[in-house]
Amino acid sequence: MEENGGESIHTSPGAISPVTPLPQSKESAKLDSFFDNLVRSKKREEISDQDRQQAFETFDSDQDGLLSVPEFVEMCRSLFRSAEGESYLRDAKEVTGIFALFDENKDGYVDTEEYDFCWNKWIVPICYPRSAFLVIDVQNDFISGPLAIVNCPAKHKGEDVVPVINKLLATVPWNHVVYTLDWHPADHVSFIDNVHMRDLHPSCKVTAKDVAVYDTVVFAGPPPTEQKLWPRHCVQNSWGSEIHEGVNIVEGATFIHKGNNPEVDSYSAFWDNNKLSETDLNQKLLERGITDVYCSGITYDICVAATAEDAVEMYRTVVVDDAGRGIVEEDIKKTQKYIRDRNGLVVHSSKVLDMVLGFDRNIVLGHAAAAKLRSLKSRSSATVK
């Protein structure tokens, strides 16, 4: 594991890296810097129809009132750039699928009406994201209690996330901050000392008297439920369930308590493990128009993983690598791959401010936004039929 000052404390980044630009003409430089100049000169609420029209005319190089594929590619080359002004677009083929999404009538061009949808639903949210920061389960029991992760295979120190999280809370203009807490009743299904309270399913490979911490059993239910057994932890209103005293609590934050149903565990801050009940986290984010979710906390490969895996189905999702600590290194790598495979990002905290400000616009998140629009359009078409 690399030190915190490195690019990634767990693995090398898997996101698309920017491409160093070649020498270019003044006109080409003007095109490339268009969205950089827009984001750095205007706030979201200052964007007008004139800006929308100017962007269209800037990239409509032949002035025919249509964006061709090459013109759309040039627009994307400008749209997806790092804070240092380097393009994330490596090949025109990376955005041809996105072009097809906005070419509604399939005539090979994006006309002004199609462009308006593209601008409002895709370009503006990419340039001006609304970002929520999730601080997941940074609780005493995971740091110095019975489930202190320093005693787990990866030997991570849970408290190491605190200064990283606090810096992000202090320096990044989040649209919303969420703290999540494991919040278990004393008779919770996940506690190994409660295993005798419920019947095991015939398919369970261990008996109640032989189980050990971290074993997985199958309870009879109904429904039959697979459950990993943990030491007693984060019992409601106990010291162990409290957020670590070093974590700064910001005004106006949302607090999500999960795992409070004694019969089912809940790793994700969105859903319980059986997807039977939902917290109000998604509703809170929707109410605030959140587009981007940044995940941090403990444990990287369990509750952070489950939350990020749910988030990536609904939001542009970023895992802040050095703001998370976990249990098993190999499982952390699996979490990262899962998120990256679904157009999410795993980044170092040093990248976050520029991303939230819209100065760093990674094409991976552009694909995520396009995929969500494609899904919405597909559902809308199905409803009409």
XYZ file of C-alpha atoms in Angstrom:
385
model
C 0.000 0.000 0.000
C 1.350 3.399 -0.999
C 1.544 6.356 1.321
C -1.323 8.856 1.454
C 0.573 11.369 -0.611
C 0.661 8.982 -3.553
C -1.808 8.868 -6.399
C -3.634 5.899 -4.876
C -3.085 4.170 -1.574
C -4.563 0.866 -2.732
C -3.945 0.413 -6.453
C -2.837 2.437 -9.432
C -5.715 4.507 -10.866
C -7.859 2.756 -13.452
C -9.603 5.849 -14.773
C -8.835 7.278 -18.180
C -5.887 9.640 -17.905
C -5.707 12.887 -19.855
C -3.692 13.099 -23.041
C -0.958 15.743 -23.282
C -1.994 18.094 -26.107
C 0.104 18.613 -29.229
C 1.010 22.116 -30.494
C -2.095 23.632 -32.101
C -3.414 26.645 -33.957
C -5.093 29.562 -32.214
C -8.471 28.468 -33.579
C -7.966 24.929 -32.316
C -6.850 26.236 -28.923
C -9.999 28.373 -28.767
C -12.150 25.305 -29.368
C -10.299 23.196 -26.824
C -10.580 25.800 -24.066
C -14.220 26.725 -24.664
C -15.740 24.814 -21.744
C -12.779 25.554 -19.472
C -13.380 29.255 -20.017
C -17.122 28.869 -19.509
C -16.846 27.010 -16.199
C -14.162 29.299 -14.823
C -15.979 32.504 -15.772
C -19.608 31.744 -14.927
C -21.591 30.085 -12.166
C -24.344 27.613 -12.997
C -27.100 30.132 -12.330
C -25.451 32.603 -14.717
C -25.645 30.268 -17.721
C -28.026 31.651 -20.344
C -29.532 30.756 -23.713
C -26.819 32.921 -25.227
C -24.152 30.598 -23.777
C -25.999 27.588 -25.164
C -26.180 29.184 -28.599
C -22.568 30.331 -28.496
C -21.407 26.804 -27.714
C -23.387 25.419 -30.641
C -22.066 28.012 -33.078
C -18.490 27.558 -31.840
C -18.430 23.866 -32.700
C -20.658 24.092 -35.793
C -17.558 24.804 -37.858
C -19.294 24.836 -41.265
C -22.157 26.956 -39.891
C -24.866 24.746 -41.389
C -26.977 24.730 -38.230
C -26.128 21.090 -37.512
C -23.448 19.243 -35.548
C -21.852 16.472 -37.567
C -19.995 13.592 -35.943
C -16.569 15.310 -36.370
C -17.965 18.545 -34.920
C -19.483 16.668 -31.978
C -16.141 14.962 -31.396
C -14.401 18.353 -31.253
C -16.996 19.536 -28.758
C -16.305 16.482 -26.595
C -12.574 17.064 -26.886
C -13.182 20.446 -25.258
C -15.770 19.156 -22.802
C -13.658 16.362 -21.321
C -10.473 17.928 -19.993
C -8.389 17.797 -16.846
C -7.865 20.813 -14.623
C -4.482 21.189 -16.333
C -6.157 21.578 -19.737
C -5.357 18.141 -21.134
C -7.973 16.158 -23.034
C -9.421 12.884 -21.753
C -10.649 12.016 -25.251
C -8.239 9.548 -26.846
C -10.234 8.421 -29.864
C -13.318 9.685 -31.694
C -14.872 6.233 -31.313
C -15.209 6.883 -27.579
C -18.074 9.319 -28.182
C -19.823 7.970 -31.284
C -22.261 6.063 -29.083
C -23.027 9.252 -27.183
C -23.589 11.075 -30.492
C -26.127 8.405 -31.458
C -27.983 9.010 -28.186
C -28.583 12.653 -29.073
C -29.176 12.092 -32.806
C -32.811 11.326 -32.099
C -34.006 11.192 -35.718
C -30.942 9.185 -36.833
C -30.077 11.495 -39.740
C -26.381 11.606 -38.863
C -26.515 15.075 -37.306
C -27.443 16.724 -34.022
C -29.847 19.511 -34.955
C -30.700 22.495 -32.772
C -33.628 20.781 -31.052
C -31.583 17.667 -30.318
C -28.721 19.869 -29.164
C -30.971 21.659 -26.668
C -31.640 18.317 -24.957
C -27.918 17.495 -25.080
C -27.013 20.874 -23.572
C -29.562 20.872 -20.766
C -29.418 17.219 -19.737
C -25.792 16.324 -20.431
C -23.392 19.206 -21.038
C -24.535 21.523 -18.246
C -24.543 18.790 -15.540
C -21.055 17.752 -16.668
C -19.771 21.319 -16.412
C -21.723 22.146 -13.258
C -22.228 18.930 -11.263
C -24.178 18.890 -8.027
C -22.115 16.785 -5.671
C -22.857 14.925 -2.446
C -20.173 13.609 -0.099
C -21.005 10.385 1.747
C -19.059 9.751 4.965
C -19.817 6.092 5.535
C -19.713 4.420 8.976
C -16.701 6.207 10.481
C -17.739 4.867 13.888
C -15.853 3.977 17.030
C -16.398 0.226 16.838
C -14.712 0.056 13.423
C -11.724 2.058 14.646
C -11.022 0.969 18.219
C -13.905 -1.328 19.190
C -14.646 -5.038 18.712
C -14.621 -4.694 14.920
C -11.533 -2.475 14.688
C -10.329 -3.083 11.154
C -6.680 -2.875 12.195
C -7.180 -6.462 13.390
C -8.412 -7.605 9.968
C -6.216 -9.034 7.168
C -5.435 -5.700 5.480
C -4.290 -4.194 8.826
C -5.718 -0.802 7.890
C -6.067 1.860 10.570
C -9.602 3.187 10.434
C -8.627 6.506 11.976
C -6.475 7.277 8.929
C -9.586 8.313 7.001
C -10.408 11.110 9.452
C -7.924 13.808 8.308
C -8.640 13.063 4.645
C -12.393 13.335 5.181
C -12.054 16.488 7.274
C -9.962 18.177 4.594
C -12.570 17.362 1.969
C -15.323 18.682 4.237
C -13.403 21.913 4.790
C -12.171 22.650 1.271
C -14.771 21.317 -1.175
C -18.058 23.195 -1.806
C -20.353 20.189 -1.474
C -24.012 20.583 -2.353
C -24.808 18.108 0.400
C -23.024 15.982 2.998
C -24.325 12.674 4.334
C -23.093 10.718 7.354
C -24.153 7.082 7.554
C -24.168 4.927 10.671
C -24.448 1.207 11.288
C -27.272 1.200 13.853
C -28.036 -2.286 15.105
C -30.534 -3.455 17.737
C -29.089 -5.778 20.382
C -30.731 -8.839 18.791
C -29.362 -8.175 15.310
C -28.999 -11.080 12.900
C -25.350 -10.297 12.102
C -23.990 -10.764 15.645
C -22.301 -14.109 16.220
C -23.509 -14.257 19.808
C -27.102 -14.128 18.497
C -26.762 -17.115 16.169
C -28.705 -19.343 18.587
C -31.737 -17.022 18.342
C -32.676 -18.143 14.817
C -32.987 -21.498 13.066
C -30.405 -22.325 10.439
C -31.521 -23.436 6.988
C -30.797 -27.092 6.042
C -28.408 -25.837 3.351
C -26.175 -24.164 5.945
C -22.772 -25.860 6.005
C -21.986 -25.163 9.672
C -23.904 -25.772 12.881
C -24.742 -23.105 15.427
C -22.314 -24.567 17.961
C -19.437 -24.659 15.469
C -19.680 -21.205 13.895
C -16.850 -18.709 14.192
C -16.584 -14.979 13.597
C -16.606 -14.156 9.859
C -18.306 -17.458 8.968
C -21.259 -17.216 6.595
C -24.423 -19.041 7.610
C -27.888 -19.418 6.090
C -30.798 -18.615 8.382
C -34.094 -20.409 7.735
C -36.122 -17.209 7.480
C -38.459 -16.922 5.736
C -36.975 -16.043 3.415
C -33.747 -18.067 3.728
C -31.043 -15.476 4.333
C -27.301 -15.778 3.881
C -25.485 -13.851 6.588
C -21.868 -13.229 7.475
C -21.362 -13.268 11.239
C -19.579 -10.382 12.937
C -18.639 -9.489 16.492
C -21.295 -7.435 18.262
C -20.822 -3.874 17.006
C -22.509 -0.498 16.593
C -25.379 -1.287 18.945
C -27.866 1.570 18.925
C -27.007 4.459 21.272
C -23.771 2.827 22.428
C -20.354 4.497 22.414
C -19.309 2.122 19.651
C -22.101 3.334 17.378
C -21.054 6.984 17.634
C -19.235 8.737 14.822
C -15.554 9.048 15.729
C -14.972 12.223 17.709
C -12.335 13.418 15.257
C -14.754 13.638 12.332
C -16.064 17.137 11.695
C -19.854 17.374 11.482
C -21.072 20.022 9.050
C -24.238 22.041 9.428
C -27.244 20.880 7.422
C -25.972 17.343 6.870
C -28.191 14.290 6.535
C -27.731 11.296 8.861
C -28.690 7.849 7.596
C -29.101 5.026 10.124
C -28.969 1.555 8.614
C -29.058 -2.035 9.831
C -31.786 -1.275 12.351
C -34.023 -4.165 11.262
C -33.009 -7.077 13.522
C -33.757 -9.665 10.804
C -31.660 -8.329 7.927
C -28.251 -6.711 7.584
C -27.730 -3.496 5.666
C -24.303 -2.743 4.248
C -25.488 -0.140 1.748
C -26.729 3.269 2.828
C -29.478 2.941 0.191
C -30.957 -0.531 0.739
C -30.850 -3.471 3.114
C -28.948 -6.522 1.885
C -32.121 -8.259 0.684
C -33.405 -5.139 -1.129
C -36.586 -5.321 0.952
C -36.492 -1.830 2.412
C -34.966 1.441 1.290
C -33.560 4.257 3.400
C -34.462 7.831 2.530
C -30.954 8.553 1.173
C -31.940 8.451 -2.490
C -34.904 10.737 -1.828
C -32.675 13.215 0.026
C -30.269 13.307 -2.918
C -33.044 13.665 -5.495
C -34.576 16.553 -3.554
C -31.273 18.415 -3.888
C -30.752 17.636 -7.562
C -27.572 15.670 -6.871
C -25.796 14.333 -9.965
C -22.520 13.089 -8.442
C -21.942 10.953 -5.346
C -18.520 10.714 -3.665
C -18.033 7.800 -1.282
C -15.609 7.605 1.656
C -15.308 5.812 4.971
C -15.214 2.347 6.543
C -15.125 -0.347 5.426
C -13.959 0.093 1.865
C -14.845 -3.458 0.800
C -18.115 -3.855 2.737
C -20.299 -0.827 3.472
C -18.484 1.685 1.255
C -18.532 -0.932 -1.503
C -22.240 -1.722 -1.143
C -23.172 1.961 -1.038
C -21.049 2.808 -4.079
C -22.411 -0.204 -5.969
C -25.964 1.042 -5.414
C -25.015 4.651 -6.145
C -23.387 3.842 -9.490
C -26.744 2.570 -10.771
C -28.327 5.979 -10.125
C -25.616 8.656 -10.018
C -22.238 9.526 -11.399
C -20.204 7.838 -8.690
C -16.692 8.430 -7.368
C -14.897 6.473 -4.658
C -12.291 8.596 -2.872
C -9.527 6.048 -2.549
C -7.408 7.473 0.267
C -10.550 8.376 2.264
C -11.436 4.701 2.660
C -10.000 1.829 4.672
C -11.035 -1.793 4.483
C -10.702 -5.382 5.591
C -9.200 -7.423 2.737
C -6.971 -5.902 0.041
C -8.211 -8.288 -2.647
C -11.821 -7.360 -1.900
C -10.920 -3.673 -2.096
C -9.527 -4.289 -5.585
C -12.739 -6.105 -6.546
C -14.748 -3.110 -5.347
C -12.660 -0.750 -7.445
C -13.057 -2.927 -10.538
C -16.807 -3.141 -10.043
C -17.126 0.648 -9.894
C -14.796 1.274 -12.838
C -16.552 -1.328 -14.971
C -19.774 0.673 -14.540
C -18.427 4.101 -15.518
C -17.513 5.111 -11.986
C -14.182 6.509 -10.840
C -11.724 5.730 -8.063
C -9.619 8.823 -7.388
C -7.191 10.316 -4.893
C -8.629 13.060 -2.698
C -6.328 15.611 -4.339
C -8.471 15.351 -7.501
C -11.825 15.949 -5.842
C -11.965 19.748 -5.575
C -11.362 20.309 -9.293
C -13.929 17.641 -10.165
C -16.612 19.186 -7.944
C -15.868 22.648 -9.355
C -16.198 21.313 -12.899
C -12.572 22.102 -13.741
C -11.745 18.405 -14.161
C -14.324 16.686 -16.379
C -13.469 13.032 -16.902
C -14.966 11.303 -19.930
C -15.761 8.261 -17.766
C -18.378 10.301 -15.912
C -19.580 11.648 -19.258
C -20.315 8.077 -20.285
C -22.067 7.520 -16.947
C -24.312 10.533 -17.523
C -25.086 9.396 -21.075
C -25.906 5.871 -19.890
C -28.388 7.212 -17.363
C -30.059 9.381 -20.021
C -30.208 6.377 -22.344
C -31.877 4.338 -19.610
C -34.410 7.090 -18.913
C -35.253 7.418 -22.606
C -35.627 3.654 -22.906
C -38.012 3.505 -19.951
C -39.947 6.463 -21.334
C -40.317 4.759 -24.717
C -41.474 1.551 -23.062
C -44.104 3.484 -21.096
C -45.420 5.170 -24.241
C -45.733 1.812 -25.994
